[in-house]
Amino acid sequence: MMKIVYLIVIAAVLSACSTAPQATVTPQATVTLTAIPTPTPTLHPQFAALQEQIAASGERFTLHADGLLYDGETPVPGVTVSPDGAMTIAVDGETIPLDPADVDFDDEKGITIEGYELDEETGAWVEAISPAEQAARDLLIEHRFDVELVDFRVEDGVIVGYDRETGELAFRDGKFDIRWAVEHMDTSDLMPTEIKPIKGLGGPEHKRYNESY
């Protein structure tokens, strides 16, 4: 009898174990992170075209994305390019737009800008002197006038010079204003340093003439 009861108890325990809930293991999800690509800045078509034009001129000059123009590893002073490709030059504190067609890049000659030149002493850009103005300056120097006194301009297609202090006309189309010329003429070497008698005029009767001469 006891044996039967013992078997019933064991059967009940096994039945309870078989009906107990089973634990379920859920695998963890794997998360994959995808890096977001950084967009590449797009250059303005005019800027890119100018960059290609400069690169095609040789290996000396380059235009960087920051708008600075480089001669080798040295920035070219006073010349910049805006993001939209507009080129400018700084002259006497003023920013002046440039036509790329007026700018020439050469590995041997360097950079040449029509109408402007680089002052070697100051390293700044200045307005270039035209051949006509240079001829006028040379004429003033030849006649011993101080060219720094004259402000040269172009009027009616000819070079005209005005006195910087008084504003009076000094020079026009290769001719001096007589009043200005007399006032500013350098007469320091116009008179001879030694007075000599004229040959054939040596007698006492010509002594007075010789002294005056």
CSV table of C-alpha atoms in Angstrom, one decimal:
chain,number,residue,atom,x,y,z
A,1,MET,CA,0.0,0.0,0.0
A,2,MET,CA,2.8,2.4,0.9
A,3,LYS,CA,4.5,1.6,-2.3
A,4,ILE,CA,1.5,2.6,-4.3
A,5,VAL,CA,1.2,5.9,-2.4
A,6,TYR,CA,4.9,6.6,-3.0
A,7,LEU,CA,4.4,6.0,-6.8
A,8,ILE,CA,1.4,8.4,-6.8
A,9,VAL,CA,3.5,11.2,-5.2
A,10,ILE,CA,6.3,10.8,-7.6
A,11,ALA,CA,3.9,10.8,-10.5
A,12,ALA,CA,2.3,14.0,-9.2
A,13,VAL,CA,5.7,15.7,-8.8
A,14,LEU,CA,6.7,14.8,-12.4
A,15,SER,CA,3.4,16.0,-13.7
A,16,ALA,CA,3.9,19.4,-12.0
A,17,CYS,CA,7.4,19.8,-13.5
A,18,SER,CA,6.2,19.0,-17.0
A,19,THR,CA,3.5,21.7,-16.8
A,20,ALA,CA,5.8,24.4,-15.4
A,21,PRO,CA,6.5,27.4,-17.8
A,22,GLN,CA,9.7,27.2,-19.8
A,23,ALA,CA,12.1,30.2,-19.9
A,24,THR,CA,12.6,31.6,-23.4
A,25,VAL,CA,15.9,33.3,-24.3
A,26,THR,CA,15.5,36.1,-26.8
A,27,PRO,CA,18.6,37.0,-28.8
A,28,GLN,CA,19.6,40.7,-28.6
A,29,ALA,CA,19.2,42.8,-31.7
A,30,THR,CA,22.5,44.0,-33.4
A,31,VAL,CA,22.5,47.8,-34.2
A,32,THR,CA,24.7,48.9,-37.1
A,33,LEU,CA,25.6,52.6,-37.3
A,34,THR,CA,26.1,54.1,-40.7
A,35,ALA,CA,28.4,57.2,-41.0
A,36,ILE,CA,26.7,60.2,-42.7
A,37,PRO,CA,29.0,61.4,-45.5
A,38,THR,CA,30.2,65.0,-45.3
A,39,PRO,CA,29.1,66.9,-48.3
A,40,THR,CA,31.9,68.3,-50.5
A,41,PRO,CA,31.7,72.1,-51.0
A,42,THR,CA,30.7,73.0,-54.6
A,43,LEU,CA,32.7,75.8,-56.1
A,44,HIS,CA,30.9,78.4,-58.2
A,45,PRO,CA,31.3,77.7,-61.9
A,46,GLN,CA,33.1,81.0,-62.5
A,47,PHE,CA,35.5,80.4,-59.6
A,48,ALA,CA,36.2,76.9,-60.9
A,49,ALA,CA,36.8,78.1,-64.4
A,50,LEU,CA,39.3,80.7,-63.2
A,51,GLN,CA,41.0,78.1,-61.1
A,52,GLU,CA,41.4,75.9,-64.1
A,53,GLN,CA,42.6,78.9,-66.2
A,54,ILE,CA,45.4,79.7,-63.7
A,55,ALA,CA,46.4,76.0,-63.4
A,56,ALA,CA,46.7,75.8,-67.2
A,57,SER,CA,49.1,78.7,-67.3
A,58,GLY,CA,51.9,76.7,-65.6
A,59,GLU,CA,53.0,75.4,-62.3
A,60,ARG,CA,53.9,78.7,-60.6
A,61,PHE,CA,50.5,80.2,-59.8
A,62,THR,CA,47.6,78.5,-58.0
A,63,LEU,CA,44.2,79.8,-56.8
A,64,HIS,CA,43.1,78.3,-53.5
A,65,ALA,CA,39.5,77.7,-52.4
A,66,ASP,CA,39.9,80.5,-49.8
A,67,GLY,CA,40.2,83.0,-52.7
A,68,LEU,CA,43.9,83.7,-52.3
A,69,LEU,CA,46.2,83.6,-55.3
A,70,TYR,CA,49.6,82.1,-54.6
A,71,ASP,CA,52.9,82.6,-56.3
A,72,GLY,CA,54.5,79.3,-55.3
A,73,GLU,CA,53.9,79.3,-51.6
A,74,THR,CA,53.6,83.1,-51.3
A,75,PRO,CA,50.3,84.9,-51.5
A,76,VAL,CA,50.1,87.5,-54.3
A,77,PRO,CA,49.5,90.8,-52.5
A,78,GLY,CA,46.4,92.8,-53.1
A,79,VAL,CA,44.7,90.3,-55.5
A,80,THR,CA,41.7,88.2,-54.3
A,81,VAL,CA,38.9,86.2,-55.8
A,82,SER,CA,35.4,86.1,-54.1
A,83,PRO,CA,33.4,82.8,-53.9
A,84,ASP,CA,31.5,83.8,-57.0
A,85,GLY,CA,34.7,84.1,-59.0
A,86,ALA,CA,34.9,87.9,-59.1
A,87,MET,CA,38.6,89.0,-59.1
A,88,THR,CA,39.6,92.3,-57.4
A,89,ILE,CA,42.8,94.3,-56.8
A,90,ALA,CA,43.7,96.7,-54.0
A,91,VAL,CA,45.2,100.0,-55.2
A,92,ASP,CA,45.8,102.8,-52.8
A,93,GLY,CA,43.3,101.6,-50.3
A,94,GLU,CA,40.6,101.1,-52.9
A,95,THR,CA,39.2,97.7,-54.1
A,96,ILE,CA,38.9,97.6,-57.9
A,97,PRO,CA,37.2,94.9,-59.9
A,98,LEU,CA,39.4,93.1,-62.5
A,99,ASP,CA,38.5,91.5,-65.8
A,100,PRO,CA,40.3,88.0,-65.8
A,101,ALA,CA,41.1,88.7,-69.5
A,102,ASP,CA,43.3,91.6,-68.3
A,103,VAL,CA,45.4,89.3,-66.0
A,104,ASP,CA,48.2,87.2,-67.4
A,105,PHE,CA,50.0,84.5,-65.6
A,106,ASP,CA,53.4,83.4,-66.7
A,107,ASP,CA,55.9,81.1,-65.0
A,108,GLU,CA,58.9,83.3,-66.1
A,109,LYS,CA,57.4,86.9,-66.2
A,110,GLY,CA,55.1,86.5,-63.2
A,111,ILE,CA,51.7,88.1,-63.0
A,112,THR,CA,50.9,91.0,-65.3
A,113,ILE,CA,47.7,93.1,-64.8
A,114,GLU,CA,46.8,95.6,-67.6
A,115,GLY,CA,46.8,99.2,-66.3
A,116,TYR,CA,48.6,98.3,-63.0
A,117,GLU,CA,52.1,97.5,-61.9
A,118,LEU,CA,53.7,96.2,-58.7
A,119,ASP,CA,55.8,98.7,-56.8
A,120,GLU,CA,59.0,96.8,-55.9
A,121,GLU,CA,59.7,99.1,-53.0
A,122,THR,CA,56.4,99.0,-51.2
A,123,GLY,CA,55.1,95.7,-52.6
A,124,ALA,CA,51.7,97.3,-53.4
A,125,TRP,CA,49.9,97.7,-56.7
A,126,VAL,CA,49.9,101.1,-58.4
A,127,GLU,CA,48.4,102.5,-61.6
A,128,ALA,CA,50.8,101.9,-64.4
A,129,ILE,CA,52.3,104.9,-66.3
A,130,SER,CA,51.3,105.0,-69.9
A,131,PRO,CA,53.9,105.5,-72.6
A,132,ALA,CA,52.5,108.9,-73.4
A,133,GLU,CA,52.8,110.0,-69.7
A,134,GLN,CA,56.3,108.5,-69.5
A,135,ALA,CA,57.3,110.6,-72.6
A,136,ALA,CA,56.0,113.7,-70.9
A,137,ARG,CA,57.9,112.9,-67.7
A,138,ASP,CA,61.1,112.4,-69.7
A,139,LEU,CA,60.6,115.7,-71.4
A,140,LEU,CA,60.3,117.5,-68.1
A,141,ILE,CA,63.4,115.8,-66.8
A,142,GLU,CA,65.3,116.7,-70.0
A,143,HIS,CA,64.5,120.4,-69.4
A,144,ARG,CA,65.5,120.1,-65.7
A,145,PHE,CA,62.0,120.4,-64.3
A,146,ASP,CA,60.9,118.5,-61.1
A,147,VAL,CA,58.3,116.0,-62.3
A,148,GLU,CA,57.1,115.5,-58.7
A,149,LEU,CA,55.6,119.1,-59.0
A,150,VAL,CA,53.3,118.0,-61.8
A,151,ASP,CA,50.0,116.0,-61.7
A,152,PHE,CA,49.6,114.3,-65.1
A,153,ARG,CA,46.2,113.6,-66.6
A,154,VAL,CA,44.7,112.6,-69.9
A,155,GLU,CA,42.4,115.3,-71.4
A,156,ASP,CA,41.0,115.1,-75.0
A,157,GLY,CA,43.4,112.3,-75.7
A,158,VAL,CA,46.6,114.2,-74.8
A,159,ILE,CA,48.7,114.3,-71.6
A,160,VAL,CA,48.2,117.5,-69.6
A,161,GLY,CA,50.1,118.4,-66.4
A,162,TYR,CA,49.0,120.7,-63.6
A,163,ASP,CA,51.0,122.2,-60.8
A,164,ARG,CA,50.2,120.1,-57.7
A,165,GLU,CA,50.2,123.1,-55.3
A,166,THR,CA,48.6,125.8,-57.3
A,167,GLY,CA,46.5,123.8,-59.9
A,168,GLU,CA,47.9,125.9,-62.7
A,169,LEU,CA,48.5,124.5,-66.1
A,170,ALA,CA,52.2,123.4,-66.4
A,171,PHE,CA,52.3,121.2,-69.5
A,172,ARG,CA,50.1,120.2,-72.4
A,173,ASP,CA,50.7,117.8,-75.3
A,174,GLY,CA,54.5,118.3,-75.3
A,175,LYS,CA,54.5,122.0,-74.6
A,176,PHE,CA,55.2,123.9,-71.4
A,177,ASP,CA,53.1,126.8,-70.2
A,178,ILE,CA,55.5,129.7,-70.4
A,179,ARG,CA,54.5,131.3,-67.1
A,180,TRP,CA,54.9,128.1,-65.2
A,181,ALA,CA,58.1,127.2,-67.0
A,182,VAL,CA,59.8,130.6,-66.1
A,183,GLU,CA,58.7,130.3,-62.5
A,184,HIS,CA,60.0,126.7,-62.0
A,185,MET,CA,63.0,126.6,-64.3
A,186,ASP,CA,66.2,125.5,-62.8
A,187,THR,CA,68.7,128.3,-63.7
A,188,SER,CA,71.6,127.1,-61.6
A,189,ASP,CA,73.7,125.9,-64.5
A,190,LEU,CA,72.4,128.2,-67.3
A,191,MET,CA,75.2,130.8,-66.8
A,192,PRO,CA,78.8,129.8,-67.6
A,193,THR,CA,81.1,129.3,-64.7
A,194,GLU,CA,84.0,131.0,-66.5
A,195,ILE,CA,83.7,134.0,-68.8
A,196,LYS,CA,86.2,134.1,-71.7
A,197,PRO,CA,86.7,136.9,-74.2
A,198,ILE,CA,85.5,136.2,-77.7
A,199,LYS,CA,88.4,135.7,-80.2
A,200,GLY,CA,89.0,138.7,-82.4
A,201,LEU,CA,87.5,141.2,-79.9
A,202,GLY,CA,90.7,141.7,-77.8
A,203,GLY,CA,91.5,145.4,-77.9
A,204,PRO,CA,90.8,148.1,-75.4
A,205,GLU,CA,87.8,149.2,-77.5
A,206,HIS,CA,86.1,145.9,-76.8
A,207,LYS,CA,87.0,145.6,-73.2
A,208,ARG,CA,83.5,146.8,-72.0
A,209,TYR,CA,81.8,144.3,-74.3
A,210,ASN,CA,84.0,141.4,-73.1
A,211,GLU,CA,83.2,142.2,-69.5
A,212,SER,CA,79.5,142.3,-70.1
A,213,TYR,CA,79.6,139.0,-72.0
